[in-house]
Short mmCIF file of C-alpha atoms in Angstrom, two decimals:
data_model
loop_
_atom_site.label_atom_id
_atom_site.label_comp_id
_atom_site.label_asym_id
_atom_site.label_seq_id
_atom_site.Cartn_x
_atom_site.Cartn_y
_atom_site.Cartn_z
CA MET A 1 -0.12 -22.79 -5.87
CA THR A 2 -1.95 -19.91 -7.49
CA LYS A 3 -4.15 -17.08 -6.25
CA HIS A 4 -5.31 -14.13 -8.38
CA GLY A 5 -2.73 -15.06 -10.97
CA PHE A 6 0.36 -14.93 -8.77
CA THR A 7 2.96 -17.63 -8.63
CA LEU A 8 4.26 -18.60 -5.21
CA PHE A 9 7.89 -19.61 -5.04
CA LEU A 10 8.17 -20.47 -1.33
CA SER A 11 10.40 -23.38 -0.40
CA ALA A 12 9.73 -23.42 3.32
CA VAL A 13 7.31 -21.47 5.49
CA ALA A 14 6.96 -21.37 9.27
CA ILE A 15 3.72 -22.74 10.75
CA ALA A 16 0.91 -20.54 9.48
CA THR A 17 -1.14 -20.82 12.64
CA PHE A 18 1.30 -18.62 14.53
CA ARG A 19 -0.26 -15.21 15.05
CA ASP A 20 1.44 -12.15 13.72
CA GLU A 21 4.30 -10.92 15.86
CA GLN A 22 3.34 -8.11 18.21
CA GLU A 23 2.71 -4.77 16.54
CA PHE A 24 4.60 -2.52 18.88
CA CYS A 25 3.05 0.63 17.65
CA GLU A 26 2.33 0.12 14.95
CA ASN A 27 -10.24 14.30 -7.31
CA GLU A 28 -8.56 17.29 -8.15
CA SER A 29 -4.83 17.09 -8.40
CA CYS A 30 -2.66 19.01 -5.97
CA ASN A 31 0.31 21.15 -6.87
CA GLU A 32 3.68 19.52 -6.55
CA ARG A 33 5.63 20.56 -3.46
CA GLU A 34 9.38 20.92 -3.63
CA PHE A 35 11.44 18.97 -1.11
CA ASP A 36 15.09 19.10 -0.19
CA LYS A 37 15.76 15.37 -0.06
CA SER A 38 19.51 15.61 0.45
CA HIS A 39 19.14 15.04 4.18
CA PHE A 40 16.56 12.33 3.73
CA TYR A 41 17.86 9.75 1.28
CA SER A 42 21.41 9.30 2.48
CA ASP A 43 21.21 5.49 2.37
CA VAL A 44 18.36 4.90 -0.07
CA LYS A 45 18.82 5.66 -3.76
CA HIS A 46 16.04 6.19 -6.26
CA CYS A 47 15.37 3.27 -8.55
CA GLY A 48 15.25 4.79 -12.02
CA GLU A 49 15.27 1.53 -13.98
CA ILE A 50 11.81 0.32 -12.90
CA PRO A 51 9.01 2.13 -14.82
CA LEU A 52 6.80 2.90 -11.84
CA ALA A 53 6.47 6.59 -10.94
CA LEU A 54 4.67 7.50 -7.71
CA SER A 55 3.03 10.73 -6.57
CA HIS A 56 1.98 12.01 -3.15
CA LYS A 57 -1.26 13.99 -3.00
CA LEU A 58 -1.20 13.48 0.77
CA LEU A 59 1.81 15.77 1.20
CA ASP A 60 0.02 18.89 0.01
CA ALA A 61 -3.34 18.12 1.54
CA LEU A 62 -2.41 17.12 5.08
CA PRO A 63 -0.06 18.47 7.77
CA LEU A 64 3.35 16.85 7.93
CA ASP A 65 5.45 16.28 11.05
CA GLU A 66 7.99 19.09 11.41
CA VAL A 67 10.61 16.70 12.76
CA ASP A 68 12.48 14.52 10.27
CA GLY A 69 13.92 11.06 10.75
CA ASN A 70 13.07 7.84 12.55
CA VAL A 71 13.67 9.00 16.12
CA ILE A 72 10.98 7.51 18.38
CA ARG A 73 8.83 10.35 19.63
CA THR A 74 5.36 11.65 20.40
CA VAL A 75 4.12 13.35 17.25
CA LYS A 76 1.81 16.37 17.37
CA ARG A 77 -0.32 18.32 14.89
CA SER A 78 0.36 16.12 11.91
CA VAL A 79 -1.00 13.12 10.04
CA PHE A 80 2.27 11.77 8.62
CA SER A 81 5.98 11.79 9.41
CA GLU A 82 8.75 11.48 6.85
CA SER A 83 10.52 8.21 7.56
CA GLN A 84 13.26 6.46 5.63
CA PRO A 85 13.05 2.67 5.15
CA SER A 86 15.90 0.56 6.49
CA PRO A 87 16.98 -1.84 3.74
CA LEU A 88 17.09 -5.54 4.55
CA LYS A 89 20.53 -7.06 4.56
CA GLU A 90 21.51 -8.77 1.33
CA PRO A 91 21.40 -11.34 -0.15
CA LEU A 92 17.71 -10.94 -0.83
CA THR A 93 15.31 -13.53 -2.24
CA LEU A 94 12.18 -12.60 -4.16
CA ALA A 95 10.00 -15.33 -2.66
CA ALA A 96 6.62 -14.46 -4.20
CA VAL A 97 5.08 -12.13 -6.76
CA SER A 98 1.44 -11.52 -7.64
CA GLN A 99 1.19 -11.52 -11.43
CA ASP A 100 -2.26 -9.97 -11.16
CA VAL A 101 -1.02 -6.98 -9.18
CA LEU A 102 2.08 -6.69 -11.36
CA ARG A 103 0.19 -6.52 -14.65
CA ASN A 104 -3.33 -5.35 -13.85
CA ILE A 105 -2.71 -2.82 -11.08
CA LEU A 106 0.85 -1.56 -11.54
CA ASP A 107 1.04 -1.91 -15.34
CA LEU A 108 4.41 -3.67 -15.17
CA ASN A 109 5.74 -6.36 -17.48
CA GLU A 110 6.58 -9.72 -15.96
CA SER A 111 10.20 -9.35 -17.09
CA VAL A 112 10.72 -6.67 -14.45
CA ILE A 113 11.07 -9.30 -11.73
CA GLN A 114 14.31 -10.48 -13.34
CA ASN A 115 15.86 -7.09 -12.56
CA GLU A 116 17.78 -7.10 -9.29
CA GLU A 117 16.86 -3.43 -8.90
CA PHE A 118 13.23 -4.50 -8.67
CA VAL A 119 14.03 -6.59 -5.60
CA ARG A 120 15.73 -3.64 -3.95
CA CYS A 121 12.81 -1.35 -4.75
CA VAL A 122 10.19 -3.68 -3.28
CA SER A 123 12.23 -4.32 -0.13
CA GLY A 124 13.13 -0.72 0.80
CA GLY A 125 16.66 -0.67 -0.55
CA LYS A 126 15.85 1.85 -3.28
CA LEU A 127 12.95 4.18 -3.97
CA PHE A 128 10.65 4.37 -6.94
CA PRO A 129 10.75 7.74 -8.75
CA GLY A 130 8.57 10.30 -6.98
CA SER A 131 8.47 8.38 -3.73
CA VAL A 132 8.60 10.21 -0.39
CA PRO A 133 8.31 7.52 2.31
CA LEU A 134 5.87 8.39 5.09
CA ALA A 135 4.77 6.78 8.34
CA HIS A 136 1.17 7.38 9.36
CA ARG A 137 0.26 8.68 12.80
CA TYR A 138 -2.79 7.09 14.38
CA GLY A 139 -4.02 5.93 17.76
CA GLY A 140 -6.46 3.31 18.87
CA HIS A 141 -7.60 0.67 21.29
CA GLN A 142 -5.97 -2.67 21.96
CA PHE A 143 -8.13 -5.29 23.66
CA GLY A 144 -10.67 -2.60 24.51
CA TYR A 145 -8.28 -0.15 26.15
CA TRP A 146 -7.04 3.12 24.73
CA ALA A 147 -3.39 2.63 23.80
CA GLY A 148 -2.56 6.21 22.82
CA GLN A 149 -0.27 6.92 19.90
CA LEU A 150 0.35 3.82 17.80
CA GLY A 151 1.11 4.57 14.16
CA ASP A 152 3.01 2.77 11.42
CA GLY A 153 5.71 1.16 13.50
CA ARG A 154 7.14 -0.96 10.68
CA ALA A 155 5.47 0.30 7.53
CA HIS A 156 6.35 2.99 5.02
CA LEU A 157 3.86 4.54 2.60
CA LEU A 158 5.91 5.08 -0.56
CA GLY A 159 3.36 7.04 -2.57
CA GLU A 160 0.37 6.71 -4.83
CA TYR A 161 0.20 5.10 -8.26
CA THR A 162 -2.46 5.88 -10.86
CA ASN A 163 -2.69 3.08 -13.40
CA ARG A 164 -3.83 3.16 -17.01
CA LYS A 165 -7.39 2.35 -15.92
CA GLY A 166 -7.44 5.51 -13.81
CA GLU A 167 -7.37 3.62 -10.51
CA ARG A 168 -5.35 5.13 -7.68
CA TRP A 169 -3.50 2.80 -5.34
CA GLU A 170 -1.36 3.65 -2.32
CA VAL A 171 1.85 1.61 -2.22
CA GLN A 172 3.25 0.58 1.15
CA LEU A 173 6.13 -1.49 2.49
CA LYS A 174 5.57 -3.65 5.58
CA GLY A 175 8.56 -4.78 7.66
CA SER A 176 10.77 -2.02 6.26
CA GLY A 177 12.32 -0.78 9.50
CA LYS A 178 11.84 1.68 12.32
CA THR A 179 9.72 4.82 12.19
CA PRO A 180 8.87 7.49 14.79
CA TYR A 181 6.04 5.15 15.86
CA SER A 182 8.03 1.97 16.48
CA ARG A 183 8.20 2.42 20.27
CA SER A 184 10.24 -0.57 21.52
CA GLY A 185 9.87 -2.52 18.28
CA ASP A 186 12.55 -3.20 15.70
CA GLY A 187 10.45 -2.27 12.68
CA ARG A 188 10.86 -5.69 11.12
CA ALA A 189 8.58 -8.55 10.09
CA VAL A 190 9.35 -12.26 9.80
CA ILE A 191 8.50 -14.84 7.15
CA ARG A 192 5.49 -16.45 8.83
CA SER A 193 3.60 -13.18 9.32
CA SER A 194 4.68 -11.82 5.95
CA VAL A 195 3.37 -14.89 4.13
CA ARG A 196 -0.08 -14.31 5.63
CA GLU A 197 0.21 -10.62 4.81
CA PHE A 198 1.00 -11.48 1.19
CA LEU A 199 -1.81 -14.01 0.86
CA CYS A 200 -4.54 -12.02 2.59
CA SER A 201 -3.96 -8.52 1.25
CA GLU A 202 -3.56 -6.91 -2.17
CA ALA A 203 0.19 -7.48 -2.23
CA LEU A 204 2.72 -7.34 -5.04
CA SER A 205 5.73 -9.09 -3.57
CA LEU A 206 7.37 -10.87 -0.69
CA VAL A 207 11.13 -10.48 -0.23
CA VAL A 208 13.06 -12.61 2.25
CA SER A 209 16.45 -11.85 3.77
CA GLU A 210 19.01 -13.70 5.86
CA GLU A 211 18.83 -10.81 8.33
CA PRO A 212 18.09 -12.23 11.80
CA VAL A 213 14.95 -11.05 13.56
CA TRP A 214 14.31 -12.14 17.13
CA ARG A 215 10.78 -13.07 18.16
CA ASP A 216 8.89 -14.82 20.97
CA PRO A 217 6.22 -16.50 18.81
CA PHE A 218 4.28 -18.09 21.68
CA TYR A 219 4.82 -15.26 24.20
CA ASN A 220 6.30 -17.74 26.69
CA GLY A 221 9.76 -16.25 27.00
CA SER A 222 11.33 -18.51 24.37
CA VAL A 223 12.92 -16.07 21.93
CA ILE A 224 14.02 -17.56 18.63
CA LYS A 225 15.87 -16.25 15.60
CA GLU A 226 13.79 -15.88 12.45
CA ARG A 227 14.44 -14.47 9.00
CA GLY A 228 13.35 -10.95 8.12
CA ALA A 229 10.93 -10.25 5.28
CA VAL A 230 9.26 -7.28 3.57
CA VAL A 231 5.91 -7.21 1.77
CA LEU A 232 4.95 -4.53 -0.72
CA ARG A 233 1.19 -4.16 -0.48
CA LEU A 234 -1.45 -1.84 -1.91
CA ALA A 235 -4.75 -0.33 -0.84
CA LYS A 236 -7.03 2.48 -1.87
CA SER A 237 -6.21 4.08 1.47
CA TRP A 238 -4.57 3.22 4.78
CA PHE A 239 -6.64 5.62 6.89
CA ARG A 240 -8.46 4.07 9.81
CA ILE A 241 -10.69 4.97 12.71
CA GLY A 242 -7.65 5.59 14.87
CA SER A 243 -6.46 8.20 12.34
CA LEU A 244 -9.35 10.39 13.45
CA GLU A 245 -9.54 9.23 17.04
CA ILE A 246 -6.06 10.36 18.05
CA LEU A 247 -6.80 13.89 16.79
CA THR A 248 -9.94 14.14 18.90
CA ARG A 249 -8.14 12.74 21.93
CA THR A 250 -5.37 15.32 21.64
CA GLY A 251 -7.74 18.21 20.91
CA GLU A 252 -6.38 18.81 17.38
CA LEU A 253 -9.82 19.55 15.98
CA ASP A 254 -8.59 21.68 13.09
CA VAL A 255 -6.40 18.80 11.90
CA LEU A 256 -9.31 16.42 12.49
CA ARG A 257 -11.57 18.48 10.24
CA THR A 258 -8.87 18.75 7.58
CA LEU A 259 -8.28 15.01 7.52
CA LEU A 260 -11.96 14.11 7.57
CA ASP A 261 -12.74 16.51 4.72
CA PHE A 262 -9.87 15.01 2.72
CA VAL A 263 -11.10 11.46 3.30
CA ILE A 264 -14.62 12.37 2.23
CA LYS A 265 -13.45 14.25 -0.85
CA GLU A 266 -11.08 11.53 -2.04
CA HIS A 267 -12.79 8.31 -0.98
CA PHE A 268 -16.50 9.05 -0.50
CA LYS A 269 -17.14 11.02 -3.65
CA SER A 270 -20.91 10.54 -3.53
CA ILE A 271 -21.02 12.73 -0.41
CA ALA A 272 -21.32 16.40 -1.35
CA THR A 273 -18.49 18.38 0.21
CA ASN A 274 -20.85 21.33 0.83
CA ASP A 275 -23.50 19.20 2.56
CA PRO A 276 -23.90 20.52 6.13
CA ASP A 277 -24.68 16.94 7.23
CA LYS A 278 -21.75 15.37 5.40
CA TYR A 279 -20.21 13.97 8.60
CA VAL A 280 -23.46 12.21 9.48
CA VAL A 281 -23.70 10.80 5.96
CA PHE A 282 -20.06 9.70 6.21
CA PHE A 283 -20.73 7.90 9.49
CA SER A 284 -23.75 6.17 8.00
CA ARG A 285 -21.72 5.01 4.99
CA VAL A 286 -18.89 3.66 7.14
CA LEU A 287 -21.36 1.86 9.40
CA ASN A 288 -23.08 0.17 6.48
CA GLU A 289 -19.84 -0.84 4.81
CA THR A 290 -18.48 -2.18 8.11
CA ALA A 291 -21.58 -4.28 8.73
CA HIS A 292 -21.48 -5.67 5.18
CA LEU A 293 -17.74 -6.34 5.30
CA ILE A 294 -17.88 -8.32 8.54
CA ALA A 295 -20.91 -10.22 7.28
CA HIS A 296 -18.93 -11.14 4.16
CA TRP A 297 -15.87 -12.42 5.99
CA MET A 298 -18.05 -14.35 8.44
CA SER A 299 -19.98 -15.91 5.55
CA VAL A 300 -16.83 -17.37 3.97
CA GLY A 301 -15.30 -18.79 7.13
CA PHE A 302 -12.73 -16.24 8.21
CA ALA A 303 -12.04 -14.59 11.53
CA HIS A 304 -10.24 -11.30 11.99
CA GLY A 305 -7.68 -11.84 14.75
CA VAL A 306 -7.06 -8.20 15.64
CA CYS A 307 -10.29 -6.44 14.79
CA ASN A 308 -9.58 -3.67 17.29
CA THR A 309 -9.58 0.00 16.39
CA ASP A 310 -5.87 0.39 15.70
CA ASN A 311 -6.00 -2.23 12.95
CA PHE A 312 -9.47 -1.50 11.63
CA SER A 313 -9.31 0.67 8.54
CA LEU A 314 -12.05 3.02 7.43
CA LEU A 315 -11.59 2.31 3.76
CA SER A 316 -9.63 -0.83 3.12
CA ILE A 317 -9.04 -3.62 5.60
CA THR A 318 -5.71 -5.41 5.62
CA PHE A 319 -6.77 -8.77 6.98
CA ASP A 320 -4.80 -10.52 9.72
CA TYR A 321 -7.05 -13.57 9.78
CA GLY A 322 -6.73 -17.04 8.32
CA PRO A 323 -9.20 -19.73 7.25
CA PHE A 324 -10.36 -22.17 9.88
CA GLY A 325 -13.13 -24.22 8.32
CA PHE A 326 -16.58 -24.19 6.81
CA MET A 327 -19.58 -22.32 8.14
CA GLU A 328 -21.11 -25.50 9.50
CA SER A 329 -18.13 -26.14 11.78
CA TYR A 330 -17.94 -22.69 13.37
CA ASP A 331 -17.02 -22.66 17.00
CA PRO A 332 -18.17 -19.27 18.40
CA ASN A 333 -15.41 -19.47 21.00
CA PHE A 334 -12.62 -19.96 18.46
CA VAL A 335 -9.91 -17.32 19.04
CA PRO A 336 -7.51 -16.62 16.12
CA ASN A 337 -5.25 -14.46 18.30
CA THR A 338 -3.00 -16.39 20.71
CA SER A 339 -2.56 -13.39 23.02
CA ASP A 340 -6.33 -12.89 23.34
CA ASP A 341 -6.78 -14.74 26.61
CA GLU A 342 -10.28 -13.36 27.21
CA GLY A 343 -11.60 -14.23 23.75
CA ARG A 344 -12.38 -10.64 22.87
CA TYR A 345 -11.82 -11.36 19.17
CA SER A 346 -13.35 -14.83 19.08
CA ILE A 347 -15.37 -15.75 16.03
CA GLY A 348 -18.60 -15.22 17.94
CA ALA A 349 -17.58 -11.67 18.87
CA GLN A 350 -16.53 -10.36 15.45
CA ALA A 351 -19.68 -8.32 14.78
CA ASN A 352 -19.62 -6.90 18.31
CA VAL A 353 -16.07 -5.64 17.88
CA GLY A 354 -17.20 -3.95 14.69
CA LEU A 355 -19.84 -2.18 16.75
CA PHE A 356 -17.17 -1.16 19.28
CA ASN A 357 -15.11 0.35 16.47
CA LEU A 358 -18.09 2.33 15.22
CA GLN A 359 -18.81 3.62 18.71
CA LYS A 360 -15.24 4.92 18.86
CA LEU A 361 -15.61 6.48 15.42
CA LEU A 362 -18.69 8.36 16.58
CA GLU A 363 -16.81 9.56 19.66
CA ALA A 364 -14.09 10.87 17.35
CA LEU A 365 -16.64 12.72 15.20
CA LYS A 366 -18.61 14.13 18.13
CA PRO A 367 -16.76 17.49 18.42
CA LEU A 368 -17.65 18.27 14.80
CA LEU A 369 -21.37 17.45 15.13
CA THR A 370 -24.27 19.60 16.25
CA SER A 371 -26.60 18.19 18.90
CA ASP A 372 -29.14 17.24 16.20
CA GLN A 373 -26.45 15.59 14.07
CA LEU A 374 -25.20 13.66 17.09
CA SER A 375 -28.74 12.38 17.77
CA GLN A 376 -29.07 11.29 14.13
CA SER A 377 -25.74 9.50 14.30
CA GLN A 378 -26.65 7.72 17.53
CA GLN A 379 -29.83 6.45 15.88
CA ILE A 380 -27.78 5.24 12.90
CA LEU A 381 -25.48 3.41 15.31
CA ARG A 382 -28.46 1.59 16.85
CA GLU A 383 -29.33 0.22 13.41
CA TYR A 384 -26.01 -1.61 13.04
CA PRO A 385 -27.14 -5.01 14.45
CA GLN A 386 -30.10 -5.17 12.09
CA ILE A 387 -27.97 -4.22 9.06
CA TYR A 388 -25.35 -6.80 9.94
CA HIS A 389 -27.78 -9.67 10.57
CA GLN A 390 -29.81 -8.93 7.45
CA ARG A 391 -26.73 -8.98 5.23
CA PHE A 392 -25.30 -12.08 6.89
CA HIS A 393 -28.55 -14.00 6.45
CA GLU A 394 -28.78 -12.91 2.80
CA LEU A 395 -25.30 -14.28 2.15
CA VAL A 396 -25.94 -17.58 3.93
CA GLN A 397 -29.31 -18.06 2.21
CA SER A 398 -27.67 -17.45 -1.14
CA LYS A 399 -25.06 -20.14 -0.42
CA VAL A 400 -27.78 -22.74 0.10
CA GLY A 401 -29.98 -21.61 -2.78
CA LEU A 402 -32.61 -19.78 -0.74
CA SER A 403 -32.00 -16.27 -2.06
CA GLY A 404 -35.17 -16.16 -4.17
CA LYS A 405 -38.37 -14.54 -2.91
#
């Protein structure tokens, strides 16, 4: 089985229709900042044999949690917390590798996968040179209700890689253990969810362990033992609406402005940083891209199972959905999330949840807007349905050969 050039080496996979296990919490260069890592990498050693050096522009640009370690806590006045991955128990099996990501994004030779150090690096057992693992603090809504602090409860951002084409990619582990944001979770992921994560995101690798992870896959009280797994995945950014929203909710407006200015500078380069209306322009851009993105995934027969704010990224969506058929067989009441009893994220509600996310984004931006800018943004928000429907119809018409004038 091939996809984007990767070779899949899976021998057995749990039923793919299970939903992901509960997330319990889940360009100018900056000067290098010196860190005393002696207290931080007691169990994880740097992997010097794999030629992949990471950097961390985020560390200099954004406030870091003053408290170190993975102790579960409420985090204040910061965007990230330092957090050490917890290595999976060996023996480890490299179950899947994307050859496309390996060669064309990370500039690595295929022979690297034969190195046992590679397996440790992509599963959290060792760190790539330059890596400072971080867990991201964000908040958000779950099933329409504000859930407070969520954050990366089982993910570690290792750093940023700039490849020979000049592209910058943030490298993250998923299922790599507890962080300050894990709440009551164990920080782990299992094979069935990790397979979907590997297939539906820009992922490099899937590593499987014999380490037992206990889950209740149908939420009926029947807990079963499953095998732990870690995915190494990439994105241009992992920031999301909830990254901004939690700062507004907690009144950290100076941090909010710092983060928003950083996001615009790094990821929305066409927006002038000295434009007094840059936040309005930013909102308009996010709205348009959201409408187009949802129209695209609807046009190819996918449904996003957890399209709520805490999982909805501003810049790069990590999809939790799976295919369920052709356009002609859509059931608007189809629900890809087994815990969604009310059908909030049914296929027929996807665009509406996108609108909900944008409403929450505007609420997060409101303290930074003048009254005139807020009025402009509210008008932009009202244009979302038309933008979505126009793009969706264009895509469908193109599929059936009706795109010409």
